[in-house]
XYZ file of N, CA and C in Angstrom:
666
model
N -81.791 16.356 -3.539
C -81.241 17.474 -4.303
C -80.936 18.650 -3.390
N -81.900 18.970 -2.507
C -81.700 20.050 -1.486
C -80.439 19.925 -0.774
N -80.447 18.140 -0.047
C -79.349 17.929 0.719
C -77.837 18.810 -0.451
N -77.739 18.303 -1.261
C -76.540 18.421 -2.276
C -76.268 19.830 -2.155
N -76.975 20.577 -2.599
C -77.120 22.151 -3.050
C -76.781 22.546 -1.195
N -77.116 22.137 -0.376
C -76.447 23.059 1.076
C -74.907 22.262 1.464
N -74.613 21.148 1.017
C -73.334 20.991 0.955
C -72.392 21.635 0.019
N -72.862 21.896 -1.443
C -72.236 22.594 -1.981
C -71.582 23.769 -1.546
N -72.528 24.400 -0.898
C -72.743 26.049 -0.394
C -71.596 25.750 1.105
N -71.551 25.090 1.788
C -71.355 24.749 3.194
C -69.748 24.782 2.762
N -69.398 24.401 1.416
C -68.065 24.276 0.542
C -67.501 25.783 0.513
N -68.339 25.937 -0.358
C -68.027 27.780 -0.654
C -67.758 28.625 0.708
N -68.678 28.129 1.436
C -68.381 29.265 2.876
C -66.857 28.744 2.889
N -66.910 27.733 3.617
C -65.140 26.979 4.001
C -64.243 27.430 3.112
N -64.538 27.807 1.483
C -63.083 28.088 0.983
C -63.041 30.158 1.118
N -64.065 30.153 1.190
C -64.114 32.014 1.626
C -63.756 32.018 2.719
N -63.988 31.491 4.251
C -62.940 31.520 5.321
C -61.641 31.343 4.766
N -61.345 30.533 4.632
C -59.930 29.748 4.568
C -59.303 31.222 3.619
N -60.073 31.769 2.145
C -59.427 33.103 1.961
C -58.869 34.075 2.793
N -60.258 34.205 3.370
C -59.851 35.575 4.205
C -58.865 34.850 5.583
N -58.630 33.765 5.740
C -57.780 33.769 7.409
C -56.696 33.747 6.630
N -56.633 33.224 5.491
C -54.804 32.986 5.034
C -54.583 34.695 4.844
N -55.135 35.801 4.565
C -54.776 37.254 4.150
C -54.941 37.903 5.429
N -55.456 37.616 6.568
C -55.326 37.807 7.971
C -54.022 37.895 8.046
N -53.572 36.388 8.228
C -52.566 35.324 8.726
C -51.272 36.626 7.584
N -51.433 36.537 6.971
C -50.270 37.195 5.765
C -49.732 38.890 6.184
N -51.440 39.046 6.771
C -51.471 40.525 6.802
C -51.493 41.481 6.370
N -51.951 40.283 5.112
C -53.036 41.674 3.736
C -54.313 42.463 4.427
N -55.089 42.141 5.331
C -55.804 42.941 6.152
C -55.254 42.638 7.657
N -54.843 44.001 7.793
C -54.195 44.659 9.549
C -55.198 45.004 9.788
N -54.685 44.643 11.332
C -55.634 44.827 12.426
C -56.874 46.262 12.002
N -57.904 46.146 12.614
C -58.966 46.801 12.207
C -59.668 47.497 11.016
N -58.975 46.532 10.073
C -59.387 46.619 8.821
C -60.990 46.541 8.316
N -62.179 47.054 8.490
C -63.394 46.910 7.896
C -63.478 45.272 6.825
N -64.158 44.770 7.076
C -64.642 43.983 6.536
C -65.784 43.924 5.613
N -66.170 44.257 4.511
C -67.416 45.017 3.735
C -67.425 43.886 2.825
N -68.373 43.627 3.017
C -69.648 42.400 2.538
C -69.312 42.427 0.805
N -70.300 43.717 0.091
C -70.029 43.694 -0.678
C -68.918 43.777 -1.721
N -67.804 44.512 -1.239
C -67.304 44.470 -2.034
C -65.843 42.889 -2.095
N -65.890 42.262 -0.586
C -65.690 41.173 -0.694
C -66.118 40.072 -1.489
N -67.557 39.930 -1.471
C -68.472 38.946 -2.499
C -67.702 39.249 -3.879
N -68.138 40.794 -4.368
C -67.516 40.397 -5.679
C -65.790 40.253 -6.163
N -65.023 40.208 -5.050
C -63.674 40.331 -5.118
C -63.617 38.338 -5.263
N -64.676 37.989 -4.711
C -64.558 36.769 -4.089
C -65.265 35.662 -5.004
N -65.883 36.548 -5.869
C -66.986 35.633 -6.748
C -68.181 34.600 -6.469
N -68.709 35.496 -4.760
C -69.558 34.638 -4.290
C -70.635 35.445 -4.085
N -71.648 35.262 -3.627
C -72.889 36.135 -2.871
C -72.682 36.757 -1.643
N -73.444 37.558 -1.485
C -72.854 38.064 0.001
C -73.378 37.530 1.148
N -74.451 36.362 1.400
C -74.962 36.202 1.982
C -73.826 34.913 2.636
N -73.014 34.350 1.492
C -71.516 33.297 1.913
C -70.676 34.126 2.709
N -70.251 35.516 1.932
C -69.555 36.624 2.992
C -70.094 36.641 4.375
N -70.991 36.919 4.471
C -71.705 37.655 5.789
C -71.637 35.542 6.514
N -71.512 34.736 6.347
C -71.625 33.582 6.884
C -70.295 33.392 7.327
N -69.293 33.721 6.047
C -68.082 33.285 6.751
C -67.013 34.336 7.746
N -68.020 35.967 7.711
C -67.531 36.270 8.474
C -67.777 36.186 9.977
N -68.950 35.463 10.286
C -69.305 35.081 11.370
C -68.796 34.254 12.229
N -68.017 33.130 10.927
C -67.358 31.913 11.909
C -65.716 32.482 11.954
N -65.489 34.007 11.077
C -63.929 34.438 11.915
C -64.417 35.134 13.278
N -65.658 35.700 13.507
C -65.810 36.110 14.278
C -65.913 35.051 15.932
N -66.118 33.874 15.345
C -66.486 33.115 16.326
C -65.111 32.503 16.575
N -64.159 32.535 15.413
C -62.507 32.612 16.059
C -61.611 32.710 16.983
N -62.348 34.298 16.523
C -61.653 35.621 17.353
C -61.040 36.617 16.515
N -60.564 35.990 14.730
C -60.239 36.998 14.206
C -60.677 38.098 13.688
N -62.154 38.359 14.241
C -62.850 39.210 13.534
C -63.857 39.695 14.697
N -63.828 40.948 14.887
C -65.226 41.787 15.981
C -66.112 42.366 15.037
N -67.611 42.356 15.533
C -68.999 42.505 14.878
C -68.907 43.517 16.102
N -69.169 44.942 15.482
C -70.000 46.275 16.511
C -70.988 46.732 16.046
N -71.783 47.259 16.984
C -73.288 47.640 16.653
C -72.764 48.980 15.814
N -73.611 48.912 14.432
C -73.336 50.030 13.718
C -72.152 50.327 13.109
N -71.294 49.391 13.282
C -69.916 49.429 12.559
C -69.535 48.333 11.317
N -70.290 47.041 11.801
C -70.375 46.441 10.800
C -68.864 45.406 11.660
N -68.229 44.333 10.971
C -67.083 43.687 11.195
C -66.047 44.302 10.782
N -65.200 43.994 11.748
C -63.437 44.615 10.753
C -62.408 43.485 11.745
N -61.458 43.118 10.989
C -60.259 42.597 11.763
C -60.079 42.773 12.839
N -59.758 41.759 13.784
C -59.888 42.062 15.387
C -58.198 42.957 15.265
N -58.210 43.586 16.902
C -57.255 44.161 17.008
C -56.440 43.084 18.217
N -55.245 42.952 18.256
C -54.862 42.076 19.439
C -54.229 43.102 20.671
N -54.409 43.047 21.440
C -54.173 44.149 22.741
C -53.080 43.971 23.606
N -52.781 44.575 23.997
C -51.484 43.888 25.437
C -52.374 43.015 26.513
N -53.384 43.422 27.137
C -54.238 42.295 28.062
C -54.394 40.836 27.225
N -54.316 40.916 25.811
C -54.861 39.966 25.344
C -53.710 38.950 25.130
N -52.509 39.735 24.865
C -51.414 38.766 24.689
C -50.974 38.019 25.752
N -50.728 38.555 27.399
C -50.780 37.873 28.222
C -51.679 36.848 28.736
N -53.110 36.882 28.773
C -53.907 36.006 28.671
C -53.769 34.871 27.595
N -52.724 35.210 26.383
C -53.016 34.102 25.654
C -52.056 33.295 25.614
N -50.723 33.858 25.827
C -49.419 33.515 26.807
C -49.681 32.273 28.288
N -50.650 32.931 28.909
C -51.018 32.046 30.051
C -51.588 30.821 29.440
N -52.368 30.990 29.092
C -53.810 29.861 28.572
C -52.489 28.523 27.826
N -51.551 28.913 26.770
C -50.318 28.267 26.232
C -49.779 27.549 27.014
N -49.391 28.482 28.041
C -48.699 27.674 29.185
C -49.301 26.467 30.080
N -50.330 26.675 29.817
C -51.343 25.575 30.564
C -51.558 24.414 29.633
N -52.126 24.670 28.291
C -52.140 23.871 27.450
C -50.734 22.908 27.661
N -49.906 23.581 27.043
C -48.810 22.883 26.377
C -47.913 22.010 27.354
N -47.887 22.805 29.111
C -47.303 22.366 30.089
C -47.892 20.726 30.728
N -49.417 20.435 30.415
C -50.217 19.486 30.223
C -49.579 18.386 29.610
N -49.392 18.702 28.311
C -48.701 18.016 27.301
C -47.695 17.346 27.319
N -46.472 18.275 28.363
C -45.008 17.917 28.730
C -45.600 17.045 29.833
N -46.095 17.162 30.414
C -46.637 16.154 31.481
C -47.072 14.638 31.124
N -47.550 14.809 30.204
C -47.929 13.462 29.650
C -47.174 12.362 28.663
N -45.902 13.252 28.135
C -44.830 12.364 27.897
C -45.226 11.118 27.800
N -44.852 10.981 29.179
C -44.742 8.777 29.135
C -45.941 8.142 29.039
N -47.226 8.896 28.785
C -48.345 8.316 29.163
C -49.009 8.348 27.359
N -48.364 9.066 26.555
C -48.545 9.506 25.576
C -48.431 7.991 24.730
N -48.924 7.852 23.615
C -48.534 6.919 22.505
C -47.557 7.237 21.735
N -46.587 6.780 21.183
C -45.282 6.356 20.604
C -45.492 7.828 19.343
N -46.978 7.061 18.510
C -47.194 7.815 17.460
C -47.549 9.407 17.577
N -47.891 10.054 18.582
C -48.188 10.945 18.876
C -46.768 12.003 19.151
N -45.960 10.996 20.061
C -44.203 11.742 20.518
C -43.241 12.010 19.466
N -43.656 10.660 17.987
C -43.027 11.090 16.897
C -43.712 12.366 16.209
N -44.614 12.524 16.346
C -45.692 13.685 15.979
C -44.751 14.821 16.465
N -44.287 15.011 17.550
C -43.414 16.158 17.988
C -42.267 16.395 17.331
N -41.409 15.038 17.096
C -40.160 15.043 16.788
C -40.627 15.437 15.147
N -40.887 14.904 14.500
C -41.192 15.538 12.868
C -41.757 16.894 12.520
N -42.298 17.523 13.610
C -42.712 19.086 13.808
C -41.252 19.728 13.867
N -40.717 18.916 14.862
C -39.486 19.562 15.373
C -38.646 19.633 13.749
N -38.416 18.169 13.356
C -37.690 18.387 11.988
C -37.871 18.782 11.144
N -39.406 19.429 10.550
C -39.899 20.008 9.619
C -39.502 21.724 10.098
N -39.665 22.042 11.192
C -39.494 23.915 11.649
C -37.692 23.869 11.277
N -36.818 22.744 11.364
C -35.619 22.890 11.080
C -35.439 23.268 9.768
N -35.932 22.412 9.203
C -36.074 22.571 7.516
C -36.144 23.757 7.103
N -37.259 24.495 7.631
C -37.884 25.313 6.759
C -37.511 26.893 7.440
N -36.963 26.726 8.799
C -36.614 28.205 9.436
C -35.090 28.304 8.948
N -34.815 29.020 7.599
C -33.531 29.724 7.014
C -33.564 30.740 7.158
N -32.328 31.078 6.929
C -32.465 32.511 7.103
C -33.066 32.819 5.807
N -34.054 34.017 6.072
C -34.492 34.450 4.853
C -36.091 33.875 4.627
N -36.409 32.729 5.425
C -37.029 31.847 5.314
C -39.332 33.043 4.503
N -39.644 32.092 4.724
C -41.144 32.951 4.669
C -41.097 33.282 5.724
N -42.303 33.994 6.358
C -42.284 34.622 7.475
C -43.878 34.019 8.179
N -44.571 33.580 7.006
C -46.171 32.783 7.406
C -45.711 31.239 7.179
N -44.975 31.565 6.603
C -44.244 29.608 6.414
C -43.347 28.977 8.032
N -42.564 30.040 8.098
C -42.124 29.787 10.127
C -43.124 29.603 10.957
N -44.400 30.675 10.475
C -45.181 30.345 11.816
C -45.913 29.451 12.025
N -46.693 28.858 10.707
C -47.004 27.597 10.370
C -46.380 26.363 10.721
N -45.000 26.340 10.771
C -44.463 25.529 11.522
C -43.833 25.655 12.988
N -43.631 26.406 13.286
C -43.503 26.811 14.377
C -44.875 26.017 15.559
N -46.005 26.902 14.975
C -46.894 26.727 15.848
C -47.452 24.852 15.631
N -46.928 24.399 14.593
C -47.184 22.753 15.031
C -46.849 22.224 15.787
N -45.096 22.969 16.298
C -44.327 21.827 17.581
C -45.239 22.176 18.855
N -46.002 23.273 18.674
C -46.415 23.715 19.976
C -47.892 22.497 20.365
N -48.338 22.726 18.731
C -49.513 21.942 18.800
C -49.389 20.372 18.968
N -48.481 20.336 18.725
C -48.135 18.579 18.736
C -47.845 18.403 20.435
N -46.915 19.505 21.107
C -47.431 19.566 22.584
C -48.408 18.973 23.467
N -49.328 19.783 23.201
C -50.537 19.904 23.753
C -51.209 18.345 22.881
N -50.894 17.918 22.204
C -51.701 16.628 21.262
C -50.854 15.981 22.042
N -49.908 15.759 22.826
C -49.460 14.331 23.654
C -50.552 14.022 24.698
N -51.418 15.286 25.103
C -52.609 14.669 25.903
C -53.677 13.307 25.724
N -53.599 13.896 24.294
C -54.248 12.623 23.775
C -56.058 13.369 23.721
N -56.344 14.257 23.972
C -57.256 15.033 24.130
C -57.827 15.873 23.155
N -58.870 15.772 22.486
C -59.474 16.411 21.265
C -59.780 17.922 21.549
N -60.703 17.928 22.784
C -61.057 19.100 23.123
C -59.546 20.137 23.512
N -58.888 19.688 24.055
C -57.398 20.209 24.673
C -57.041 21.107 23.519
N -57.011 20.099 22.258
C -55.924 20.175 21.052
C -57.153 21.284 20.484
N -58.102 21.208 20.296
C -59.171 22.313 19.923
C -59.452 23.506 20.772
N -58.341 23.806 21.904
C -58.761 24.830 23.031
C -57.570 25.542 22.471
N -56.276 24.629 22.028
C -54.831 25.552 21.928
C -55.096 26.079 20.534
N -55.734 25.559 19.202
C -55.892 26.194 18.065
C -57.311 27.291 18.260
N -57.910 27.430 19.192
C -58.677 28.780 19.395
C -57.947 29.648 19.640
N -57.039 29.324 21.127
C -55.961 30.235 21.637
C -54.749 30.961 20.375
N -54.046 29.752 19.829
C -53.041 30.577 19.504
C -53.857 31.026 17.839
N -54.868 30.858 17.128
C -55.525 31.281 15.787
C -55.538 33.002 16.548
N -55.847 33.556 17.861
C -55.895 35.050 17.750
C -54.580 35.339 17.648
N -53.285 34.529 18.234
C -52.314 35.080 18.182
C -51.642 35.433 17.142
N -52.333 34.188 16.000
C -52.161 34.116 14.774
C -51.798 35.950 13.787
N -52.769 36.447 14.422
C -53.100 38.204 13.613
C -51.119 38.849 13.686
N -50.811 38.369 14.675
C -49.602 39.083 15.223
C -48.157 38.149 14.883
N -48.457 36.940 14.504
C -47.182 36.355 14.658
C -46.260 35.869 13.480
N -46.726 36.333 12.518
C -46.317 35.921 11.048
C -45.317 37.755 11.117
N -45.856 38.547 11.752
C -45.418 39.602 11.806
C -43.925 39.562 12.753
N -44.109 39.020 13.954
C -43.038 38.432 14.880
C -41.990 37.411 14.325
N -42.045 36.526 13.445
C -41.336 36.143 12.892
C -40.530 36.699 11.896
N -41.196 37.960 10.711
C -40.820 38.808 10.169
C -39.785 39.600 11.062
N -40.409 40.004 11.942
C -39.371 40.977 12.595
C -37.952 40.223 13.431
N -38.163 39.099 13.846
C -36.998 38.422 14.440
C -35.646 38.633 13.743
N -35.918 37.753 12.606
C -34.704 37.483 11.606
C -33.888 36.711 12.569
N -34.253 35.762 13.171
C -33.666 34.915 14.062
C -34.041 32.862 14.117
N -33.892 32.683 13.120
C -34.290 31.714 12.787
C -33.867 30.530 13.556
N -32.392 30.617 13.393
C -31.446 29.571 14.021
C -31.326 29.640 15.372
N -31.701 30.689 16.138
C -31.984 30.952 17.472
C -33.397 30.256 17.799
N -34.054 30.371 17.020
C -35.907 29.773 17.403
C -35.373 28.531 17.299
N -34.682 27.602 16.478
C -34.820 26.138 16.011
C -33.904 25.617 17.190
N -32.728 26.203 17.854
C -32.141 26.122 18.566
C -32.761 26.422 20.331
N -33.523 27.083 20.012
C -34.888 27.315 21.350
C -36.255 26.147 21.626
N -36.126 25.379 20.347
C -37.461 24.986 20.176
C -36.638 23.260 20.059
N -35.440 23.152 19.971
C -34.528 21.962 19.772
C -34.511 21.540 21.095
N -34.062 22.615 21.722
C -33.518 22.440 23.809
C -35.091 21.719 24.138
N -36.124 22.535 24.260
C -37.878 21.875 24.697
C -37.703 20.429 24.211
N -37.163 20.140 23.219
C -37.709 18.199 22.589
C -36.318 17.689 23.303
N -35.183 17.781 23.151
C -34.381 17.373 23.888
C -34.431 17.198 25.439
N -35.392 18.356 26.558
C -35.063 18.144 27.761
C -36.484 17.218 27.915
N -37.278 17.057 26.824
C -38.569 15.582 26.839
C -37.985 14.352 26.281
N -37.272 14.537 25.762
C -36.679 12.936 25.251
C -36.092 12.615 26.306
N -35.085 12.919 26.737
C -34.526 12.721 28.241
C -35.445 12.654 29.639
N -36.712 13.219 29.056
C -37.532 12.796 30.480
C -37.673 13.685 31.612
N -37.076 14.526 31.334
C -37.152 15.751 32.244
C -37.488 17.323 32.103
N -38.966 16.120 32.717
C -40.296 16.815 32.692
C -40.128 17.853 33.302
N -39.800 18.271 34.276
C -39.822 19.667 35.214
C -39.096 20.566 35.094
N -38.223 20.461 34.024
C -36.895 21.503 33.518
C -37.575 21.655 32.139
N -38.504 20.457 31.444
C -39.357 21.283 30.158
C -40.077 22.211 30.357
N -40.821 22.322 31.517
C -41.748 23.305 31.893
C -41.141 24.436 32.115
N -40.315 24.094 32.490
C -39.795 25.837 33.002
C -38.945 26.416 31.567
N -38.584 25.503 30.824
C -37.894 26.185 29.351
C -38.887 26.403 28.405
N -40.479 25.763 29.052
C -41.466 26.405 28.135
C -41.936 27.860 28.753
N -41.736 27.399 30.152
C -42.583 29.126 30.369
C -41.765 30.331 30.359
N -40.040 29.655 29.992
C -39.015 30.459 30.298
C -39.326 31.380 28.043
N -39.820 30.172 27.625
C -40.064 30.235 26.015
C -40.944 31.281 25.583
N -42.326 30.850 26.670
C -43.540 31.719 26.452
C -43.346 33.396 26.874
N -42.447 33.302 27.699
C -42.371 34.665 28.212
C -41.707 35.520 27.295
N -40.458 35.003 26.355
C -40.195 35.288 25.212
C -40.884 36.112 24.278
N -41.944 34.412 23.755
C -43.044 34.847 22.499
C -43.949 36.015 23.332
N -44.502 35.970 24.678
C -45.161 36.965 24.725
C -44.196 38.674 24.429
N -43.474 38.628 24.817
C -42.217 40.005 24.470
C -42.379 40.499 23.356
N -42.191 39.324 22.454
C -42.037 40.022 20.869
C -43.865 40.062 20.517
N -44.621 39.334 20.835
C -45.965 39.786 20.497
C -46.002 41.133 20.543
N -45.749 41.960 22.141
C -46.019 43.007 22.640
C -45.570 44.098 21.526
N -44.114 43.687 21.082
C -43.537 44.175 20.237
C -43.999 44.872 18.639
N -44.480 43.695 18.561
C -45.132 43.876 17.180
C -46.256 43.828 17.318
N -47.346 44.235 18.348
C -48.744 45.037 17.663
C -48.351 46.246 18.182
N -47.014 46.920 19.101
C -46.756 48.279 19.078
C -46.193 48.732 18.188
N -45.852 48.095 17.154
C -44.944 48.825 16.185
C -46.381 49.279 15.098
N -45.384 50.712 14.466
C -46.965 50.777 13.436
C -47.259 49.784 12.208
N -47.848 49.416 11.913
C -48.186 48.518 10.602
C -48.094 49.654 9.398
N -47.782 48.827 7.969
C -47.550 49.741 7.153
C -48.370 50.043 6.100
């Protein structure tokens, strides 16, 4: 009975994360937004002791800082931080292009259906958490040609902080057919096999996404 009753609970935490990262992710709470226990619980219809649990594992994210005497609030994303997370991408994902031919069949279609699903869904007009959601799969399907669990669990730490900023970057683009057309050239110069001209149209890519990051945590939020 005990066992049951901490799985139950282990439930509740997971769907109170999953709340609060999708209103992160949306940007119903901007950057350094307080995070307050109570009045989350009852917004949330849980105890606060599920609050105070699941804000621990955004904290263990990255989307969320714990200060002495301040209590948690929404992390802030920084200019040091965007380049560091820019780099770390480039490593991941450049891995990935590397492993192409070494990759399984099922894994390379994994790319190509990322690729055709971000076509689909980047219109003009499109959502703006719905692009990045797909967006950030072709990247992840990248880095998953390694074939590597831990790899594929290093790039969703990395890009989940970038996460705070990029639903916002897509908002601000209004460039849809330019991204699908940016993100088309990367699977095309890997289908063809040429590996060493992907790398450089990824880091030529990343240097991009890092630009408009910069962009939009300088702009004011509203």
């Amino acid at each position: 009975m005990y066992e049951r009753l901490r799985v139950d609970r282990s439930t509740t935490v997971d769907r109170v994360v999953d709340a609060l990262r999708a209103a992160l992710f949306a940007g119903d709470l901007e950057p350094g937004t307080p995070l307050r226990e109570q009045p989350l619980a009852e917004a949330l219809g849980v105890a606060r002791s599920t609050v105070r649990e699941a804000m621990t594992m955004l904290v263990t994210e990255g989307l969320a800082v714990r200060e002495p005497n301040k209590g948690v609030s929404v992390a802030i994303l920084h200019p040091d931080s965007v380049a560091d997370i820019c780099r770390a991408r480039f490593v991941l994902e450049s891995a990935g292009i590397r492993a192409w031919y070494d990759a399984d069949e099922a894994a390379r279609e994994r790319v190509r259906e990322a690729m055709r699903t971000f076509a689909a869904i980047a219109k003009d007009g499109a959502d703006p958490e719905a692009m990045t959601e797909a967006h950030l799969a072709i990247h992840r399907s990248l880095v998953a040609l390694t074939g590597s669990e831990r790899l594929i669990a290093m790039a969703d730490s990395v890009t989940g902080e970038a996460r705070l900023a990029l639903a916002r970057v897509d908002a601000l683009r209004q460039d849809a057919k330019q991204q699908v057309a940016s993100h088309r050239k990367l699977i095309r110069l890997l289908e063809r096999g040429e590996l060493d001209e992907c790398v450089e149209e990824l880091r030529h890519h990343l240097a991009g996404a890092q630009e408009s990051l910069l962009e939009a945590i300088a702009m004011p939020h509203r």
